[in-house]
Amino acid sequence: MDVIKTVREMRVYADKQRAEGRTLALVPTMGYLHEGHLSLVQRAKTEADHVIVSIFVNPTQFGPNEDFAAYPRDFETDCRLLEEIGGVDAVFAPEASALYPEGAGAQRVWVICPELSEHLCGKYRPEHFKGVLTVVLKLFAVCKPHISVFGLKDVQQYMLLRQLVRGLLLDVRIIGEPTARESNGLAYSSRNEYLTADERSQASVLWKAVTAAAGMIEDGEDRPDTVVEEMRTIIAQAPLANLQYAEVVTGDTLQPVTKLVPGIEVIVAVAVYFRCVRLIDNAFALVPSG
Ligand code: PAF
């Protein structure tokens, strides 16, 4: 497994693979890898000849009061895990100065997509997706993948990245991989590390809430408010949980749904704090027709 640190080296490497006729898959990550990331890598291996994993904690997607400085980092363990699962050809691990040569604070060109960023996490993390879209475009420009794999836990990010590719005519296929979960249903996340044992066990309410909500919709409940109320009730069963949002949005535009119209696909989503640790989860549901 090659470890590549500079933009120039990464470009040369990607050009060489492409010239030799290989398809390239990129799995962008912020490191501190867990089963969720490894499932993205496994998927990438089935979709392309050559797999690149990027590890970069992107400063521009963290708000001023968020956990950029404290975000967990362990590059050696990440590389060991990738070696162990095998099939990863290269790790791209640039310094911040490589992706933001003038400094992250001096970035002057941004990718934004206001409509899809309006609700869910975008409402509470106003600059977050601007940072994500911008860094992923940079990673695409440098790593030159044919395919890129993202987790569906971050469903709004996934939808925005599909829009990035469509809207800017990028020649990259975005793949969404279903959320990998711990045995109690909690979605894998690097931030789970911050939870105490009690919090970790109570955090299964996120999964319970979105699963119950999706089930209600598929069983014919047609009032979004009732579905949201059910998610709130389930989250409230965890005394350490503080709900940030519970929403039902359309599966394509991510706008809040006022009526569950037969045949449409919707997403039920929650964000919950355990102290300062923010966790998210979601599920898709198809509103039954008739
Ligand atoms: O999902 C993540 O880990 C990050 O948002 C990403 C896509 C690697 C961009 O920094």
Short mmCIF file of C-alpha atoms and ligand atoms in Angstrom, two decimals:
data_model
loop_
_atom_site.label_atom_id
_atom_site.label_comp_id
_atom_site.label_asym_id
_atom_site.label_seq_id
_atom_site.Cartn_x
_atom_site.Cartn_y
_atom_site.Cartn_z
CA MET A 1 0.00 0.00 0.00
CA ASP A 2 1.51 3.31 -1.09
CA VAL A 3 1.25 6.31 1.21
CA ILE A 4 1.12 9.54 -0.74
CA LYS A 5 1.37 12.94 0.89
CA THR A 6 1.66 15.54 -1.85
CA VAL A 7 -0.73 16.73 -4.52
CA ARG A 8 1.90 16.38 -7.24
CA GLU A 9 2.74 12.78 -6.34
CA MET A 10 -0.95 11.89 -6.13
CA ARG A 11 -1.66 13.35 -9.56
CA VAL A 12 1.25 11.48 -11.15
CA TYR A 13 0.13 8.27 -9.46
CA ALA A 14 -3.50 8.62 -10.61
CA ASP A 15 -2.45 9.50 -14.17
CA LYS A 16 -0.26 6.40 -14.30
CA GLN A 17 -3.07 4.09 -13.15
CA ARG A 18 -5.45 5.61 -15.66
CA ALA A 19 -2.87 5.37 -18.47
CA GLU A 20 -2.45 1.68 -17.65
CA GLY A 21 -6.21 1.24 -18.09
CA ARG A 22 -7.24 0.78 -14.46
CA THR A 23 -10.46 2.12 -13.00
CA LEU A 24 -9.89 4.09 -9.81
CA ALA A 25 -12.15 4.22 -6.78
CA LEU A 26 -11.67 6.86 -4.10
CA VAL A 27 -12.96 6.44 -0.55
CA PRO A 28 -12.67 9.88 1.10
CA THR A 29 -12.40 9.73 4.91
CA MET A 30 -11.29 11.85 7.82
CA GLY A 31 -9.47 8.86 9.32
CA TYR A 32 -9.95 7.20 12.70
CA LEU A 33 -11.30 4.36 10.64
CA HIS A 34 -14.01 1.99 11.85
CA GLU A 35 -16.17 -0.79 10.42
CA GLY A 36 -18.27 1.78 8.56
CA HIS A 37 -15.26 3.05 6.60
CA LEU A 38 -14.06 -0.51 6.00
CA SER A 39 -17.44 -1.36 4.46
CA LEU A 40 -16.93 1.55 2.03
CA VAL A 41 -13.51 0.18 1.13
CA GLN A 42 -14.95 -3.31 0.59
CA ARG A 43 -17.58 -1.83 -1.72
CA ALA A 44 -14.93 0.16 -3.60
CA LYS A 45 -12.95 -3.04 -4.17
CA THR A 46 -15.94 -4.59 -5.92
CA GLU A 47 -16.42 -1.53 -8.15
CA ALA A 48 -12.92 -0.68 -9.40
CA ASP A 49 -9.48 -2.12 -10.17
CA HIS A 50 -7.61 0.23 -7.91
CA VAL A 51 -8.66 1.63 -4.52
CA ILE A 52 -7.40 4.88 -3.00
CA VAL A 53 -8.41 5.90 0.53
CA SER A 54 -7.91 9.54 1.46
CA ILE A 55 -7.38 10.48 5.09
CA PHE A 56 -7.76 14.18 5.75
CA VAL A 57 -9.48 15.98 8.62
CA ASN A 58 -10.89 18.85 6.63
CA PRO A 59 -10.79 22.10 8.65
CA THR A 60 -13.33 23.96 6.50
CA GLN A 61 -16.23 21.65 7.32
CA PHE A 62 -16.04 22.31 11.08
CA GLY A 63 -17.83 25.30 12.61
CA PRO A 64 -15.96 27.63 14.99
CA ASN A 65 -17.36 25.85 18.07
CA GLU A 66 -17.03 22.33 16.72
CA ASP A 67 -14.51 19.60 17.40
CA PHE A 68 -11.87 20.12 14.67
CA ALA A 69 -8.92 20.28 17.11
CA ALA A 70 -10.23 17.38 19.21
CA TYR A 71 -11.33 15.23 16.27
CA PRO A 72 -9.75 11.80 16.86
CA ARG A 73 -6.70 11.02 14.71
CA ASP A 74 -4.58 7.84 14.56
CA PHE A 75 -2.82 7.52 11.23
CA GLU A 76 -0.73 4.44 12.13
CA THR A 77 -3.76 2.43 13.23
CA ASP A 78 -5.69 3.57 10.14
CA CYS A 79 -2.91 2.27 7.87
CA ARG A 80 -2.69 -0.98 9.81
CA LEU A 81 -6.45 -1.57 9.47
CA LEU A 82 -6.29 -0.90 5.74
CA GLU A 83 -3.32 -3.28 5.36
CA GLU A 84 -5.23 -5.92 7.31
CA ILE A 85 -8.35 -5.84 5.16
CA GLY A 86 -6.17 -5.78 2.06
CA GLY A 87 -6.95 -4.55 -1.42
CA VAL A 88 -6.22 -0.87 -0.75
CA ASP A 89 -3.59 0.30 -3.23
CA ALA A 90 -2.87 3.77 -1.93
CA VAL A 91 -3.57 6.10 0.97
CA PHE A 92 -3.62 9.81 0.17
CA ALA A 93 -2.89 11.69 3.39
CA PRO A 94 -2.08 15.32 2.57
CA GLU A 95 -1.16 18.03 5.07
CA ALA A 96 -3.70 20.86 5.30
CA SER A 97 -1.22 23.10 3.45
CA ALA A 98 -1.31 20.73 0.46
CA LEU A 99 -5.08 21.10 -0.03
CA TYR A 100 -5.25 24.69 1.20
CA PRO A 101 -1.94 26.20 0.04
CA GLU A 102 -2.94 29.69 1.16
CA GLY A 103 -4.39 28.43 4.45
CA ALA A 104 -7.92 27.15 5.04
CA GLY A 105 -8.96 30.61 6.24
CA ALA A 106 -7.82 32.12 2.95
CA GLN A 107 -9.84 29.78 0.70
CA ARG A 108 -11.61 32.06 -1.79
CA VAL A 109 -13.41 29.60 -4.07
CA TRP A 110 -16.24 27.52 -2.65
CA VAL A 111 -18.79 25.01 -3.87
CA ILE A 112 -22.25 25.63 -2.44
CA CYS A 113 -25.61 24.04 -3.07
CA PRO A 114 -28.11 26.05 -1.00
CA GLU A 115 -31.33 24.11 -1.67
CA LEU A 116 -30.05 20.71 -0.56
CA SER A 117 -28.19 22.27 2.38
CA GLU A 118 -31.22 24.07 3.78
CA HIS A 119 -32.68 21.43 6.11
CA LEU A 120 -31.50 18.55 8.32
CA CYS A 121 -27.84 19.05 9.34
CA GLY A 122 -27.37 22.05 7.03
CA LYS A 123 -29.81 24.08 9.11
CA TYR A 124 -27.67 23.66 12.23
CA ARG A 125 -24.21 23.53 10.61
CA PRO A 126 -24.48 26.41 8.12
CA GLU A 127 -20.91 26.23 6.73
CA HIS A 128 -20.47 22.47 6.95
CA PHE A 129 -21.53 21.33 3.48
CA LYS A 130 -19.71 24.19 1.78
CA GLY A 131 -16.51 22.78 3.32
CA VAL A 132 -17.41 19.20 2.40
CA LEU A 133 -18.28 19.96 -1.23
CA THR A 134 -15.18 22.08 -1.68
CA VAL A 135 -12.77 19.53 -0.23
CA VAL A 136 -14.34 16.62 -2.10
CA LEU A 137 -14.02 18.54 -5.37
CA LYS A 138 -10.34 19.12 -4.56
CA LEU A 139 -9.90 15.40 -3.77
CA PHE A 140 -11.54 14.49 -7.08
CA ALA A 141 -9.27 16.93 -8.92
CA VAL A 142 -6.16 15.40 -7.36
CA CYS A 143 -7.02 11.68 -7.08
CA LYS A 144 -8.92 11.55 -10.40
CA PRO A 145 -11.27 8.68 -9.48
CA HIS A 146 -13.83 7.12 -11.80
CA ILE A 147 -15.91 6.12 -8.76
CA SER A 148 -16.21 7.41 -5.22
CA VAL A 149 -17.92 5.66 -2.31
CA PHE A 150 -19.69 7.41 0.60
CA GLY A 151 -21.73 6.15 3.54
CA LEU A 152 -25.49 6.65 3.59
CA LYS A 153 -25.40 7.54 7.29
CA ASP A 154 -24.44 10.98 6.00
CA VAL A 155 -27.37 10.96 3.60
CA GLN A 156 -27.45 14.72 3.07
CA GLN A 157 -23.75 14.71 2.22
CA TYR A 158 -24.35 11.86 -0.24
CA MET A 159 -27.22 13.73 -1.95
CA LEU A 160 -25.13 16.89 -2.15
CA LEU A 161 -22.20 15.02 -3.66
CA ARG A 162 -24.45 13.52 -6.31
CA GLN A 163 -25.62 17.05 -7.04
CA LEU A 164 -21.98 18.24 -7.18
CA VAL A 165 -21.24 15.65 -9.85
CA ARG A 166 -24.41 16.39 -11.84
CA GLY A 167 -24.19 20.15 -11.50
CA LEU A 168 -20.51 20.48 -12.42
CA LEU A 169 -20.49 17.66 -15.03
CA LEU A 170 -17.82 15.70 -13.19
CA ASP A 171 -16.93 12.32 -14.60
CA VAL A 172 -17.18 10.49 -11.26
CA ARG A 173 -19.81 7.95 -10.26
CA ILE A 174 -20.99 8.43 -6.66
CA ILE A 175 -21.91 5.25 -4.81
CA GLY A 176 -23.88 5.27 -1.54
CA GLU A 177 -23.16 2.37 0.77
CA PRO A 178 -25.73 1.35 3.44
CA THR A 179 -24.90 2.29 7.01
CA ALA A 180 -22.80 -0.21 8.97
CA ARG A 181 -24.03 -0.66 12.54
CA GLU A 182 -22.83 -1.86 15.92
CA SER A 183 -24.72 -4.83 17.41
CA ASN A 184 -27.28 -2.52 19.14
CA GLY A 185 -28.08 -0.70 15.89
CA LEU A 186 -25.90 2.36 16.58
CA ALA A 187 -24.38 3.56 13.30
CA TYR A 188 -20.56 3.40 13.28
CA SER A 189 -19.03 6.85 13.61
CA SER A 190 -15.61 8.09 14.67
CA ARG A 191 -17.47 10.21 17.25
CA ASN A 192 -18.81 7.09 19.01
CA GLU A 193 -15.37 7.02 20.64
CA TYR A 194 -16.32 10.06 22.71
CA LEU A 195 -19.33 8.28 24.30
CA THR A 196 -19.33 6.73 27.75
CA ALA A 197 -20.57 3.13 28.02
CA ASP A 198 -23.99 4.38 29.18
CA GLU A 199 -24.28 6.87 26.36
CA ARG A 200 -23.21 4.31 23.81
CA SER A 201 -25.88 1.92 24.93
CA GLN A 202 -28.57 4.65 24.98
CA ALA A 203 -27.46 5.89 21.55
CA SER A 204 -29.24 2.93 19.97
CA VAL A 205 -32.39 5.13 20.23
CA LEU A 206 -31.36 6.91 17.03
CA TRP A 207 -31.65 3.69 15.07
CA LYS A 208 -34.81 2.67 16.94
CA ALA A 209 -36.42 6.03 16.16
CA VAL A 210 -35.70 6.06 12.42
CA THR A 211 -36.56 2.37 12.01
CA ALA A 212 -39.88 2.83 13.81
CA ALA A 213 -40.63 5.96 11.76
CA ALA A 214 -39.87 4.25 8.45
CA GLY A 215 -42.03 1.29 9.54
CA MET A 216 -44.98 3.57 10.39
CA ILE A 217 -44.82 5.21 6.98
CA GLU A 218 -44.58 1.90 5.16
CA ASP A 219 -47.56 0.65 7.22
CA GLY A 220 -49.67 3.53 5.92
CA GLU A 221 -49.28 6.42 8.40
CA ASP A 222 -49.80 9.49 6.24
CA ARG A 223 -49.24 12.35 8.71
CA PRO A 224 -45.59 13.44 8.92
CA ASP A 225 -46.26 15.16 12.27
CA THR A 226 -47.30 11.85 13.82
CA VAL A 227 -44.13 10.23 12.50
CA VAL A 228 -41.97 13.04 13.90
CA GLU A 229 -43.78 12.78 17.25
CA GLU A 230 -43.01 9.06 17.40
CA MET A 231 -39.31 9.73 16.76
CA ARG A 232 -39.31 12.36 19.53
CA THR A 233 -40.98 9.92 21.95
CA ILE A 234 -38.43 7.19 21.24
CA ILE A 235 -35.46 9.54 21.61
CA ALA A 236 -36.92 10.83 24.90
CA GLN A 237 -36.69 7.27 26.27
CA ALA A 238 -32.91 7.80 26.50
CA PRO A 239 -32.38 10.10 29.51
CA LEU A 240 -28.91 11.18 28.31
CA ALA A 241 -30.10 12.13 24.80
CA ASN A 242 -30.89 15.66 23.62
CA LEU A 243 -32.71 15.79 20.33
CA GLN A 244 -31.54 18.41 17.84
CA TYR A 245 -33.94 17.51 15.05
CA ALA A 246 -36.31 14.81 13.86
CA GLU A 247 -37.55 15.36 10.32
CA VAL A 248 -39.33 13.69 7.44
CA VAL A 249 -38.02 15.02 4.11
CA THR A 250 -38.43 14.07 0.47
CA GLY A 251 -35.92 11.52 -0.82
CA ASP A 252 -34.81 13.77 -3.69
CA THR A 253 -34.98 17.44 -2.66
CA LEU A 254 -34.58 16.98 1.12
CA GLN A 255 -37.44 19.43 1.72
CA PRO A 256 -39.73 18.77 4.71
CA VAL A 257 -42.78 16.74 3.77
CA THR A 258 -46.19 18.17 4.63
CA LYS A 259 -48.12 15.18 3.33
CA LEU A 260 -47.02 11.60 2.77
CA VAL A 261 -48.19 11.26 -0.81
CA PRO A 262 -48.54 7.64 -2.05
CA GLY A 263 -45.58 6.41 -4.09
CA ILE A 264 -42.99 8.98 -2.96
CA GLU A 265 -39.76 8.06 -1.25
CA VAL A 266 -38.95 9.93 1.93
CA ILE A 267 -36.10 10.04 4.41
CA VAL A 268 -36.65 10.09 8.16
CA ALA A 269 -33.68 11.57 9.96
CA VAL A 270 -32.55 12.53 13.46
CA ALA A 271 -29.63 14.34 15.07
CA VAL A 272 -29.09 13.80 18.77
CA TYR A 273 -26.56 15.13 21.27
CA PHE A 274 -25.08 13.08 24.07
CA ARG A 275 -23.37 15.90 26.02
CA CYS A 276 -21.40 17.61 23.22
CA VAL A 277 -21.26 14.52 21.00
CA ARG A 278 -23.55 14.89 18.02
CA LEU A 279 -24.81 11.72 16.33
CA ILE A 280 -27.04 11.37 13.26
CA ASP A 281 -29.00 8.58 11.65
CA ASN A 282 -31.66 8.13 8.97
CA ALA A 283 -33.76 5.62 7.07
CA PHE A 284 -35.51 5.63 3.71
CA ALA A 285 -39.23 4.78 3.43
CA LEU A 286 -41.50 4.33 0.47
CA VAL A 287 -45.00 5.69 1.03
CA PRO A 288 -47.35 2.85 0.03
CA SER A 289 -49.51 3.52 -3.00
CA GLY A 290 -53.16 2.97 -2.17
O1 PAF B 1 -17.75 11.93 5.44
C1 PAF B 1 -16.61 12.37 5.75
O2 PAF B 1 -15.82 11.72 6.45
C2 PAF B 1 -16.18 13.74 5.24
O3 PAF B 1 -17.25 14.64 5.24
C3 PAF B 1 -15.51 13.68 3.86
C4 PAF B 1 -16.46 13.22 2.79
C5 PAF B 1 -14.29 12.77 3.91
C6 PAF B 1 -15.03 15.10 3.46
O4 PAF B 1 -14.11 15.61 4.35
#
